Coordinates of C-alpha atoms in Angstrom, one line a residue:
Chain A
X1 CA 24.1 0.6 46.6
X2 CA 22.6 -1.1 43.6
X3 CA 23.6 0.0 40.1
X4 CA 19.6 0.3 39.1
X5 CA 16.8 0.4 41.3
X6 CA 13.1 -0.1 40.2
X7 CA 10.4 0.6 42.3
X8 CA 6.8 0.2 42.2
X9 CA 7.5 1.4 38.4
X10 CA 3.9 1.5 36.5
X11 CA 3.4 2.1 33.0
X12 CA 0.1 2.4 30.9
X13 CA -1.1 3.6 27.6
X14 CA -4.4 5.4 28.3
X15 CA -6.8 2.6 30.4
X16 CA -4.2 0.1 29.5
X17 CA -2.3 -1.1 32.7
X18 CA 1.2 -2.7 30.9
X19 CA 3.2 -2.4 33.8
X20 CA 1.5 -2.0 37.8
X21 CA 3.8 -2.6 40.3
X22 CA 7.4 -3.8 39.3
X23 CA 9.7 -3.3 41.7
X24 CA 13.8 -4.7 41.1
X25 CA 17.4 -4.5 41.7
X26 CA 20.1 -4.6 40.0
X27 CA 23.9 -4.5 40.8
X28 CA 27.1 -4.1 39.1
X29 CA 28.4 -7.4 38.0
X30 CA 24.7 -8.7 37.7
X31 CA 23.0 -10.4 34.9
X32 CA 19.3 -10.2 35.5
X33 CA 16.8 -11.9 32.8
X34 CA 13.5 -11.1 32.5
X35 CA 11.2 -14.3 31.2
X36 CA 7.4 -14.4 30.8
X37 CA 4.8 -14.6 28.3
X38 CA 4.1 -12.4 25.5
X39 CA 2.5 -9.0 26.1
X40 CA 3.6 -9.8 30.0
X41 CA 5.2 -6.3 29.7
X42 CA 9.0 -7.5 30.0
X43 CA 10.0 -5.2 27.1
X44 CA 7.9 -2.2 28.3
X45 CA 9.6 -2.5 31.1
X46 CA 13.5 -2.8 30.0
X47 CA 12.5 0.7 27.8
X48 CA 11.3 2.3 31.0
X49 CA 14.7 1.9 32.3
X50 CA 16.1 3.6 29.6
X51 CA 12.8 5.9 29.0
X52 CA 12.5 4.9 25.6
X53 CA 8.9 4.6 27.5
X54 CA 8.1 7.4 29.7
X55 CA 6.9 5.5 32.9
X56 CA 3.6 6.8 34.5
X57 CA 4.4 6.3 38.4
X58 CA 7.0 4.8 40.4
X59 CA 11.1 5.5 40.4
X60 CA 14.0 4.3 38.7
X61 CA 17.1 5.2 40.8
X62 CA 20.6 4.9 38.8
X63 CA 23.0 5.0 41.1
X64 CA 21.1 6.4 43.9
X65 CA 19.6 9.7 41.4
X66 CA 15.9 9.3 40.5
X67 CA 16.5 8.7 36.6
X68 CA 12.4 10.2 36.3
X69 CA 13.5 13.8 37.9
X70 CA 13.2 16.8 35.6
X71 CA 16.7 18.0 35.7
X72 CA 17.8 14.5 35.0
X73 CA 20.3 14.7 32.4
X74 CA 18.7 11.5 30.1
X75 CA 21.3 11.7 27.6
X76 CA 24.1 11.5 29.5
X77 CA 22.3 9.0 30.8
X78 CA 21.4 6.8 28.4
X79 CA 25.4 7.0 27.3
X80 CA 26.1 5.3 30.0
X81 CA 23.0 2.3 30.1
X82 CA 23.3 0.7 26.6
X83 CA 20.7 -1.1 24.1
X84 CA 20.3 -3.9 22.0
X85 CA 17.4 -4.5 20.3
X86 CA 15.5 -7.1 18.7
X87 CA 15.7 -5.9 15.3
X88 CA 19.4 -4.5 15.8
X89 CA 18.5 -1.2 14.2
X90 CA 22.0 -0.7 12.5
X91 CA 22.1 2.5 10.9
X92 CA 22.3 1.0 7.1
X93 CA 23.9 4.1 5.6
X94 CA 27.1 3.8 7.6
X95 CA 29.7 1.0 6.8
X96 CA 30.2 -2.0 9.9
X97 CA 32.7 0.4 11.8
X98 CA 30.9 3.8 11.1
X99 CA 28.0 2.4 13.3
X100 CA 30.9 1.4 15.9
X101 CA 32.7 4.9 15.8
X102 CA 29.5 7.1 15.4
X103 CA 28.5 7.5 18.6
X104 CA 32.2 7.8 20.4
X105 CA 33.7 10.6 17.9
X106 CA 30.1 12.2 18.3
X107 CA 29.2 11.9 21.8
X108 CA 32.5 11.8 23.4
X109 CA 34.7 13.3 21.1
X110 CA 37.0 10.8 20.7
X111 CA 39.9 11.2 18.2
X112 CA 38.7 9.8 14.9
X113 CA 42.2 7.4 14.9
X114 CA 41.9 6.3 18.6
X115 CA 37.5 5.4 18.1
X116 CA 38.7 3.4 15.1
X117 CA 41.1 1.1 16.8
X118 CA 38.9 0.6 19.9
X119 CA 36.1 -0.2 17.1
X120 CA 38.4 -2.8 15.5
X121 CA 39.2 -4.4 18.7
X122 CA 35.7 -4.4 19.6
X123 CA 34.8 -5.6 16.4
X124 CA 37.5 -8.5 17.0
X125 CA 35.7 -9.3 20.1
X126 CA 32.1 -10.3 18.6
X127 CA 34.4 -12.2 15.5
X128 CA 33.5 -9.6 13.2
X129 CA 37.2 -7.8 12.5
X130 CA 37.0 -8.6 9.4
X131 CA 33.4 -7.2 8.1
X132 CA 34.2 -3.9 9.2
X133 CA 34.0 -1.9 5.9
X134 CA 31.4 -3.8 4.2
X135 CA 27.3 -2.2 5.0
X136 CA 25.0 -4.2 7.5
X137 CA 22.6 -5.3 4.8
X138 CA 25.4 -7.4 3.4
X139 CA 25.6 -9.0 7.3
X140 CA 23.6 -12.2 8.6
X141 CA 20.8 -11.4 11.4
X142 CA 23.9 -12.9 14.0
X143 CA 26.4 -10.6 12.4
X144 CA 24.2 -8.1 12.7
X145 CA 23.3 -8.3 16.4
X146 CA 27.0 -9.0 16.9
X147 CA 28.1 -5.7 15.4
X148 CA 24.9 -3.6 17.5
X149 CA 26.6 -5.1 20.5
X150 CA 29.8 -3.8 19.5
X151 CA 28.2 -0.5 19.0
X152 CA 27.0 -0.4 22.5
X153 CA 30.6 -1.3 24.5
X154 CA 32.1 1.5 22.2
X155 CA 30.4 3.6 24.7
X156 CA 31.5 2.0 27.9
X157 CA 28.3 1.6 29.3
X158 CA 28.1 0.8 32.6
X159 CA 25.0 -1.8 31.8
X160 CA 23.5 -3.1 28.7
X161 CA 20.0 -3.6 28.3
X162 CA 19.2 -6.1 25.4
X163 CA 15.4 -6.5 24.0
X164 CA 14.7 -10.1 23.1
X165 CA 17.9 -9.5 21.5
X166 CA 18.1 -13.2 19.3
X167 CA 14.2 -13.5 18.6
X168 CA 14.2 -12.0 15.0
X169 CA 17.3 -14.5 14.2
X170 CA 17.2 -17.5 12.6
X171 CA 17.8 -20.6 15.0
X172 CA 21.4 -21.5 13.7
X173 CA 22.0 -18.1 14.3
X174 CA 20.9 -17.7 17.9
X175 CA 24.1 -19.5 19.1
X176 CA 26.8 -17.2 18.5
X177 CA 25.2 -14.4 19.6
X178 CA 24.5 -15.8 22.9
X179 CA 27.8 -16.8 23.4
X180 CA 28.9 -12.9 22.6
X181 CA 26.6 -12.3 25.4
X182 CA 28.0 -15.0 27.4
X183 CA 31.8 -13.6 27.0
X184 CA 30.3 -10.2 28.5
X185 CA 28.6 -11.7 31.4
X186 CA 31.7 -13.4 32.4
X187 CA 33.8 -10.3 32.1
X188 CA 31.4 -8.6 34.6
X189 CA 29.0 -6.4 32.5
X190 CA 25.6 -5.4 33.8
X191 CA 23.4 -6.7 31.7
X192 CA 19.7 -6.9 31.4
X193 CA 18.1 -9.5 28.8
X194 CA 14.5 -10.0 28.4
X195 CA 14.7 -13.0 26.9
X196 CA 13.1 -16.4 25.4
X197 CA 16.4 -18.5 25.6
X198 CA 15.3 -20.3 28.5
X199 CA 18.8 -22.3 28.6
X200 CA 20.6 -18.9 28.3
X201 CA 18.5 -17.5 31.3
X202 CA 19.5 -20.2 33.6
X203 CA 22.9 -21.0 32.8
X204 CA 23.9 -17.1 32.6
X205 CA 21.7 -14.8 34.5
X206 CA 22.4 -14.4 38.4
X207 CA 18.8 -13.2 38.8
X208 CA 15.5 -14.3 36.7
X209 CA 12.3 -11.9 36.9
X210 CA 9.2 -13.7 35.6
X211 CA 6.9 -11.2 34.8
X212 CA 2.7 -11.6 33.9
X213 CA 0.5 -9.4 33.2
X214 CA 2.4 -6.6 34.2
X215 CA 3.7 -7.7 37.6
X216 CA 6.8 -9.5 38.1
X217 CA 5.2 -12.9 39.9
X218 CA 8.7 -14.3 40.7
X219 CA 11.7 -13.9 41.2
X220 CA 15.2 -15.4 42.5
X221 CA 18.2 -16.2 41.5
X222 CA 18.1 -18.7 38.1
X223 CA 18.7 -21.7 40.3
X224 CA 15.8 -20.8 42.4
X225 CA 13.2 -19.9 39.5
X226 CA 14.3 -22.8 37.3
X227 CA 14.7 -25.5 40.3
X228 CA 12.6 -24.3 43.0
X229 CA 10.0 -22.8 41.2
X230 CA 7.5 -21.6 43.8
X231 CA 5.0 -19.7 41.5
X232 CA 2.1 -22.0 39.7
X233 CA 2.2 -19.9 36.6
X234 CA 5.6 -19.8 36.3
X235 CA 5.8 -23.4 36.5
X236 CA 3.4 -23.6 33.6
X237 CA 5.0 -21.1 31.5
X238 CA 8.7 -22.9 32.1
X239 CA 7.1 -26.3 31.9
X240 CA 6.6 -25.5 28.5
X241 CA 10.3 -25.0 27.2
X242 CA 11.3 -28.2 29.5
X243 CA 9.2 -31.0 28.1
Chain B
X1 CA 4.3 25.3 -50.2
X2 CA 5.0 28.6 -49.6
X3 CA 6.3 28.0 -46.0
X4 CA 8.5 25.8 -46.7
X5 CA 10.1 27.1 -49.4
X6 CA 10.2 30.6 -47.1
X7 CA 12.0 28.5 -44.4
X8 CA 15.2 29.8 -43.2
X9 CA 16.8 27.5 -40.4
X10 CA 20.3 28.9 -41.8
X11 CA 19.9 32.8 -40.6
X12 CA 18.2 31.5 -37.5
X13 CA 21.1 29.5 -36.5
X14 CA 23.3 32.6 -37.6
X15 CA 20.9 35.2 -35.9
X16 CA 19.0 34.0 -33.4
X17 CA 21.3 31.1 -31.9
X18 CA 24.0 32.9 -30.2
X19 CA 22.1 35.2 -28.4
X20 CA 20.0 32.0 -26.9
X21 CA 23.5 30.4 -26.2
X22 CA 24.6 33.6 -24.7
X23 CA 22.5 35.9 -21.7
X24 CA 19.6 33.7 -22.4
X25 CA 21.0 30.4 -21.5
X26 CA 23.2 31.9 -18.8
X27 CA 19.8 33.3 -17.3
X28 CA 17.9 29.8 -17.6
X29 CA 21.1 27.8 -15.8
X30 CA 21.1 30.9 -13.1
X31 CA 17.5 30.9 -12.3
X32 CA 17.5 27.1 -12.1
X33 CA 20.4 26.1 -10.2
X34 CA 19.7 29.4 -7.4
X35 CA 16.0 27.9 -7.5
X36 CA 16.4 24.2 -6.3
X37 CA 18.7 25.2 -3.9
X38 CA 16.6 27.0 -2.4
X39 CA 13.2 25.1 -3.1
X40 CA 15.6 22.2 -1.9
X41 CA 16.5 24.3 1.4
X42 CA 12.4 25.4 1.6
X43 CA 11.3 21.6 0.9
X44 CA 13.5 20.8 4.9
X45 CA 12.4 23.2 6.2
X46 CA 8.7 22.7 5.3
X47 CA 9.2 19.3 5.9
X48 CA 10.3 19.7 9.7
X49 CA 7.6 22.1 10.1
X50 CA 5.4 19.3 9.1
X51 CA 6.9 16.5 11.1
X52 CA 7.4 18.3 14.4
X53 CA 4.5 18.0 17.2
X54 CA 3.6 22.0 17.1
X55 CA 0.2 22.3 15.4
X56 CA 0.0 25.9 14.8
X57 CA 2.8 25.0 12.3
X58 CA 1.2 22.2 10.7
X59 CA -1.8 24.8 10.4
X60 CA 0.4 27.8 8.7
X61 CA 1.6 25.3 6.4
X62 CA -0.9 23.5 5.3
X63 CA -2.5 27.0 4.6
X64 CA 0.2 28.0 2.0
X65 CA 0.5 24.6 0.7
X66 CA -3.3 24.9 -0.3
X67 CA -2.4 28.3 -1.4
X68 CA 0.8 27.5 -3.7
X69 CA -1.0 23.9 -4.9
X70 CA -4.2 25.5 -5.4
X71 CA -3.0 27.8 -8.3
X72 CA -1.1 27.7 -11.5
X73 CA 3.1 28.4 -10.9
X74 CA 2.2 30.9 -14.3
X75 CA -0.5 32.9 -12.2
X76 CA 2.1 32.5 -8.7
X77 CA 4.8 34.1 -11.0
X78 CA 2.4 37.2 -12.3
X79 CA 1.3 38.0 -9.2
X80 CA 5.0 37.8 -7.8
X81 CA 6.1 40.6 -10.3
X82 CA 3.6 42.7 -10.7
X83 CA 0.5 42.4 -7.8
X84 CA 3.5 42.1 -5.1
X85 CA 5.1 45.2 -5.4
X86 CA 1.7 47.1 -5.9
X87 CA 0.5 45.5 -2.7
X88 CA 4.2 47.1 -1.0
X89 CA 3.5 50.6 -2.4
X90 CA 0.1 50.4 -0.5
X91 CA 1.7 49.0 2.3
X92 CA 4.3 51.7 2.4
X93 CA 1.0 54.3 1.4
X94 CA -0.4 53.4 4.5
X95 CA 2.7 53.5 6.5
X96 CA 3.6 56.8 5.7
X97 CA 5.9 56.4 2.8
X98 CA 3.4 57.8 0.1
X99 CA 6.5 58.1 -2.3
X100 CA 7.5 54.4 -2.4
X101 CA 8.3 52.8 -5.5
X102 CA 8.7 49.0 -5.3
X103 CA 10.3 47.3 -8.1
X104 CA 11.5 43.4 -8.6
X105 CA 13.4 42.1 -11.6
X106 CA 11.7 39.6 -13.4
X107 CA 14.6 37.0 -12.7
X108 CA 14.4 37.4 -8.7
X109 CA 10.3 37.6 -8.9
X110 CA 11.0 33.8 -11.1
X111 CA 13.4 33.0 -8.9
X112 CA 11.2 33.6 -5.7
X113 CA 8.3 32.1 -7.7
X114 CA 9.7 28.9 -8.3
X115 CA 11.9 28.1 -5.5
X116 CA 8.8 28.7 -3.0
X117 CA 6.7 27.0 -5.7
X118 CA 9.0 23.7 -5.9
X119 CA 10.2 24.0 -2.2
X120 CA 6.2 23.2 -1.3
X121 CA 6.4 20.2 -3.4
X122 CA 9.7 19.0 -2.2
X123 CA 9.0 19.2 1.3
X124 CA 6.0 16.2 0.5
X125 CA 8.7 14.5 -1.0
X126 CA 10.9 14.9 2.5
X127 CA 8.3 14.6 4.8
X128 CA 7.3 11.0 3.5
X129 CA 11.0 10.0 3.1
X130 CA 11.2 11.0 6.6
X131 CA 8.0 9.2 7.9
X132 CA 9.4 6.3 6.0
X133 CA 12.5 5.7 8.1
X134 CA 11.9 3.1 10.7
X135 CA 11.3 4.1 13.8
X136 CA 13.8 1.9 15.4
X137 CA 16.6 4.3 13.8
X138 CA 15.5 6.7 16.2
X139 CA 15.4 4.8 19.1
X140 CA 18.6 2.9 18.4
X141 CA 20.6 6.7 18.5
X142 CA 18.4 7.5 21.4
X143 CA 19.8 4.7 23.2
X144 CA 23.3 5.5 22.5
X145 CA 22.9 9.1 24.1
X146 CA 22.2 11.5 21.0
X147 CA 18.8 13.9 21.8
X148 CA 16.5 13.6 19.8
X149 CA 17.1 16.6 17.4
X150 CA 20.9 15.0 16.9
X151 CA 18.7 11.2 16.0
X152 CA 16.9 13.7 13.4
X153 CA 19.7 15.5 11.9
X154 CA 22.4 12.8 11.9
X155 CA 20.8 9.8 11.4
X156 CA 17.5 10.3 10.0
X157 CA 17.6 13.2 7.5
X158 CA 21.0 11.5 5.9
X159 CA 18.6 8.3 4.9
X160 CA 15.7 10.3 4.1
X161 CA 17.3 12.4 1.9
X162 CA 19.4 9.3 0.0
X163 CA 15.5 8.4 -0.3
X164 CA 14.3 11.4 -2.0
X165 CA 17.6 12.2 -4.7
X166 CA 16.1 10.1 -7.4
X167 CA 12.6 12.1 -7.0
X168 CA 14.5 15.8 -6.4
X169 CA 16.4 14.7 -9.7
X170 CA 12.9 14.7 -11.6
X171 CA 11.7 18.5 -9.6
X172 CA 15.1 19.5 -11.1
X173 CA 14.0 17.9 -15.1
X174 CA 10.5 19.9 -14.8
X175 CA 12.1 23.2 -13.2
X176 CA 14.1 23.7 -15.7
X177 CA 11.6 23.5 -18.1
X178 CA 9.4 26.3 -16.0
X179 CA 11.5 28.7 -16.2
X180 CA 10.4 28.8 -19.4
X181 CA 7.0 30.5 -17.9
X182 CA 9.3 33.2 -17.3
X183 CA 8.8 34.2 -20.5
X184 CA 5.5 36.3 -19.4
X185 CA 6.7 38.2 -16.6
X186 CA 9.3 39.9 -19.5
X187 CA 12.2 37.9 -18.4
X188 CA 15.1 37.4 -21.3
X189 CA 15.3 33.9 -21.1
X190 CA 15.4 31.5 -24.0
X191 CA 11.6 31.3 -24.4
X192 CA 11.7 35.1 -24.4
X193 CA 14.4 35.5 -26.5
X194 CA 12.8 33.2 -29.2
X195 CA 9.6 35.2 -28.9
X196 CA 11.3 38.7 -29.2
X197 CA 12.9 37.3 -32.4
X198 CA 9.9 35.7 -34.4
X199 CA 8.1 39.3 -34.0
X200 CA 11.0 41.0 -35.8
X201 CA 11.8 38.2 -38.4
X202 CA 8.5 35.6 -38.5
X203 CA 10.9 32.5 -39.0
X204 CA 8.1 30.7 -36.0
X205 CA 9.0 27.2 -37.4
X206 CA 12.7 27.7 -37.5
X207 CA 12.9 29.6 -33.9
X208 CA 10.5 27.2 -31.9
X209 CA 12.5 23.9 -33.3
X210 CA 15.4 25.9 -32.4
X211 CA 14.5 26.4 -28.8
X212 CA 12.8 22.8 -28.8
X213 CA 16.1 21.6 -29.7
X214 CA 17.9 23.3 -27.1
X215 CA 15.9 22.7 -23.6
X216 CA 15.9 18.6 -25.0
X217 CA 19.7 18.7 -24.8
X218 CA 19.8 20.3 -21.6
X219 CA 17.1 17.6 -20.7
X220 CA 19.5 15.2 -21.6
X221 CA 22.2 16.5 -20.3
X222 CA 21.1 16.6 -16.9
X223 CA 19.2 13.4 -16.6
X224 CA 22.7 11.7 -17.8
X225 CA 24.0 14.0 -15.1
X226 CA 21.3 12.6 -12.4
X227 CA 22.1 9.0 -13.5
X228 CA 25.2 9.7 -12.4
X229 CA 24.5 11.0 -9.0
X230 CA 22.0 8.4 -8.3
X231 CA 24.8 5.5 -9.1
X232 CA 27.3 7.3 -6.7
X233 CA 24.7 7.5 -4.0
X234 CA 23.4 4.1 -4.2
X235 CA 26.8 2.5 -3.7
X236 CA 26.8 4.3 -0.6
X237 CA 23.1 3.3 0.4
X238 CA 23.2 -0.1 1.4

């Protein structure tokens, strides 16, 4: 059974079709990317999945449940299907580790002592051990990123969805958050990326979605979308990133 | 002149001084530290009131807010102490209670006055603060699993409200100095005091410089006070 199931998932904002007919799977272990054009609806539709959008039609089974049923526990939920997002939205009143801790001693009670030294060792992880009583705003973009992805394993999420997640970085930054991201995909994490890093989608990603105008007009795994590129848009939109 | 040679500031320091020190001062400090707490509570509640999707809130209000920004906090504090209790004896009248007798001391009728008073103009000061946080705050503890009134209490308010200290500080400059209007609703505070005093002995120049003198140091006081609290937040902030 597939860890997330999408189908024929539609989303619009009154007359405004952003999303018509996406249908997708994911399974554990798999790192899916999601390419396209601006305003193609590939963040829309990573927030559907964790209904920071409220999809208009279709399904979104985790795990088999429909994650759009009423009695659908979306907290619980959303515990368990992490977020990064472009603009890392660290909480800026709470020191490097606070944003690390807050959501384990909160959510799952965890022992104050015990969140803190998984924090650390998470913090180690992303190279950031030793920031982790200074603020964010002290922190680089990369840092920054680094330590929201830190915050997202401290809840042992069974996938990570990540929102264009090195767009608002500068370019010498881009690398070692990628390479955070790289360390996770080869430990096995879930992870979903809408993305612009065209290298990172095909030398990561099992799978690559490329999505238009609210439909997904291709997809495969990377070596098929990058190599064998079937689709005449898509070979336009990737021919631009290749020349 | 013949005033200033009838000036007295000595006996006024001997007279009327400790008695302003004493109940009078005592008064002003109670009626303005109970009063922002509770304009402070009012102001969140208001303010979540205002931010929260249910219109016939936004509508009751926006109704008082009028109401209490509308009119004078003097007038708001007469009518407290003495229309309020009349409009209870009728209430009472018509109730069955004929024999009612409603009666509110002047410091809980300032007290009421000014924390409702300040709390309406506090909870603009919240309500911005809290439109002012980024949106992606919410989202981001969303994501991590917290509902959305945890997102509001545990992570939005906390910024907002590091937002609003500096402006609460400057409610709490000015309320201090209103409780002075509690002079006219017969309250013994230090305006009252003064007043009570110049009728009996007619030293107005010595008195008024007196009192003068003393709400500036308390003035001082606190604002060296808030300049404090503000320096101990913002190492926190960011």
């Amino acid at each position: 059974m597939a860890l997330i199931e999408v189908n024929h998932l539609k989303k619009s904002y009154g007359d405004l079709e952003v999303l018509r007919d996406i249908n997708a799977s994911v399974n554990e272990g798999d790192v899916l990317a999601i390419i396209g054009p601006s305003g193609s609806g590939k963040s829309t539709f990573l927030r559907c999945i964790n209904l920071l959008e409220q999809p208009t039609g279709g399904e979104i089974l985790f795990n088999g449940t429909n994650i759009l049923d009423k009695q659908f526990n979306v907290m619980k939920y959303r515990q368990q299907v992490g977020m990064c997002f472009q603009r890392f939205n660290l909480f800026p009143f709470m020191t490097v580790l606070q944003n690390v801790t807050f959501a384990p001693i909160q959510l799952l009670k965890k022992d104050k002592d015990e969140a803190k030294t998984e924090a650390l060792s998470l913090l180690d992880k992303v190279g950031l051990m030793d920031k982790a009583d200074v603020y964010p705003s002290s922190l680089s973009g990369g840092q920054q990123q680094r330590v929201a992805i830190a915050r997202s394993l401290a809840m042992h999420p069974k996938a990570i969805l990540f929102d264009e997640p090195t767009s608002a970085l500068d370019p010498e930054l881009v690398g070692e958050v990628l390479n955070v991201m790289r360390d996770l995909a080869k430990e096995g994490m879930t992870m979903l990326v809408v993305t612009h890093e065209m290298a990172f989608a095909r030398d990561v990603a099992s799978h690559v979605i490329f999505m238009d105008q609210g439909y997904i007009v291709e997809e495969g795994t990377s070596d098929e979308v990058f190599n064998h590129t079937k689709n005449e848009r898509t070979k336009a939109f990737l021919s631009r990133f290749t020349s | 002149m013949q005033v200033i040679q009838n000036l007295d500031p000595g006996k006024v320091m001997q007279e009327l001084f400790p008695k302003l020190m004493g109940s009078a001062l005592r008064m002003v400090l109670l009626v303005t530290i109970v009063s922002f707490i509770l304009a402070i509570l009012i102001g969140f509640i208001l303010a979540l009131g205002k931010v929260s999707h249910s219109k016939v809130l936004h509508g009751i209000i926006g109704f008082f807010q009028e109401i209490i920004r509308g009119t004078p906090l003097l007038v708001q504090l007469i009518y407290i102490y003495y229309v309020f209790p009349l409009l209870i004896e009728i209430f009472a009248y018509w109730f069955g209670n004929p024999d009612y007798n409603c009666r509110i001391s002047s410091t809980v009728a300032g007290i009421i006055g000014l924390s409702i008073n300040y709390g309406f103009y506090i909870s603009e000061v919240i309500r911005s603060a809290i439109e002012s946080i980024d949106r992606g705050q919410t989202e981001a503890a969303l994501a991590l699993g917290f509902s959305p009134r945890q997102a509001m209490f545990k992570v939005v308010i906390p910024q907002a409200t590091r937002q609003s200290i500096p402006v609460f500080g400057n409610y709490l400059m000015t309320l201090v100095k209103d409780t002075s209007l509690m002079a006219y609703i017969t309250a013994p505070e230090l305006l009252q005091t003064t007043q009570a005093y110049i009728s009996q002995t007619f030293t107005t120049i010595e008195s008024y410089t007196l009192v003068a003198i003393i709400y500036l140091v308390i003035s001082m006081l606190l604002a060296a006070l808030l300049k404090l609290v503000e320096r101990k937040m913002s190492r926190s902030k960011r």
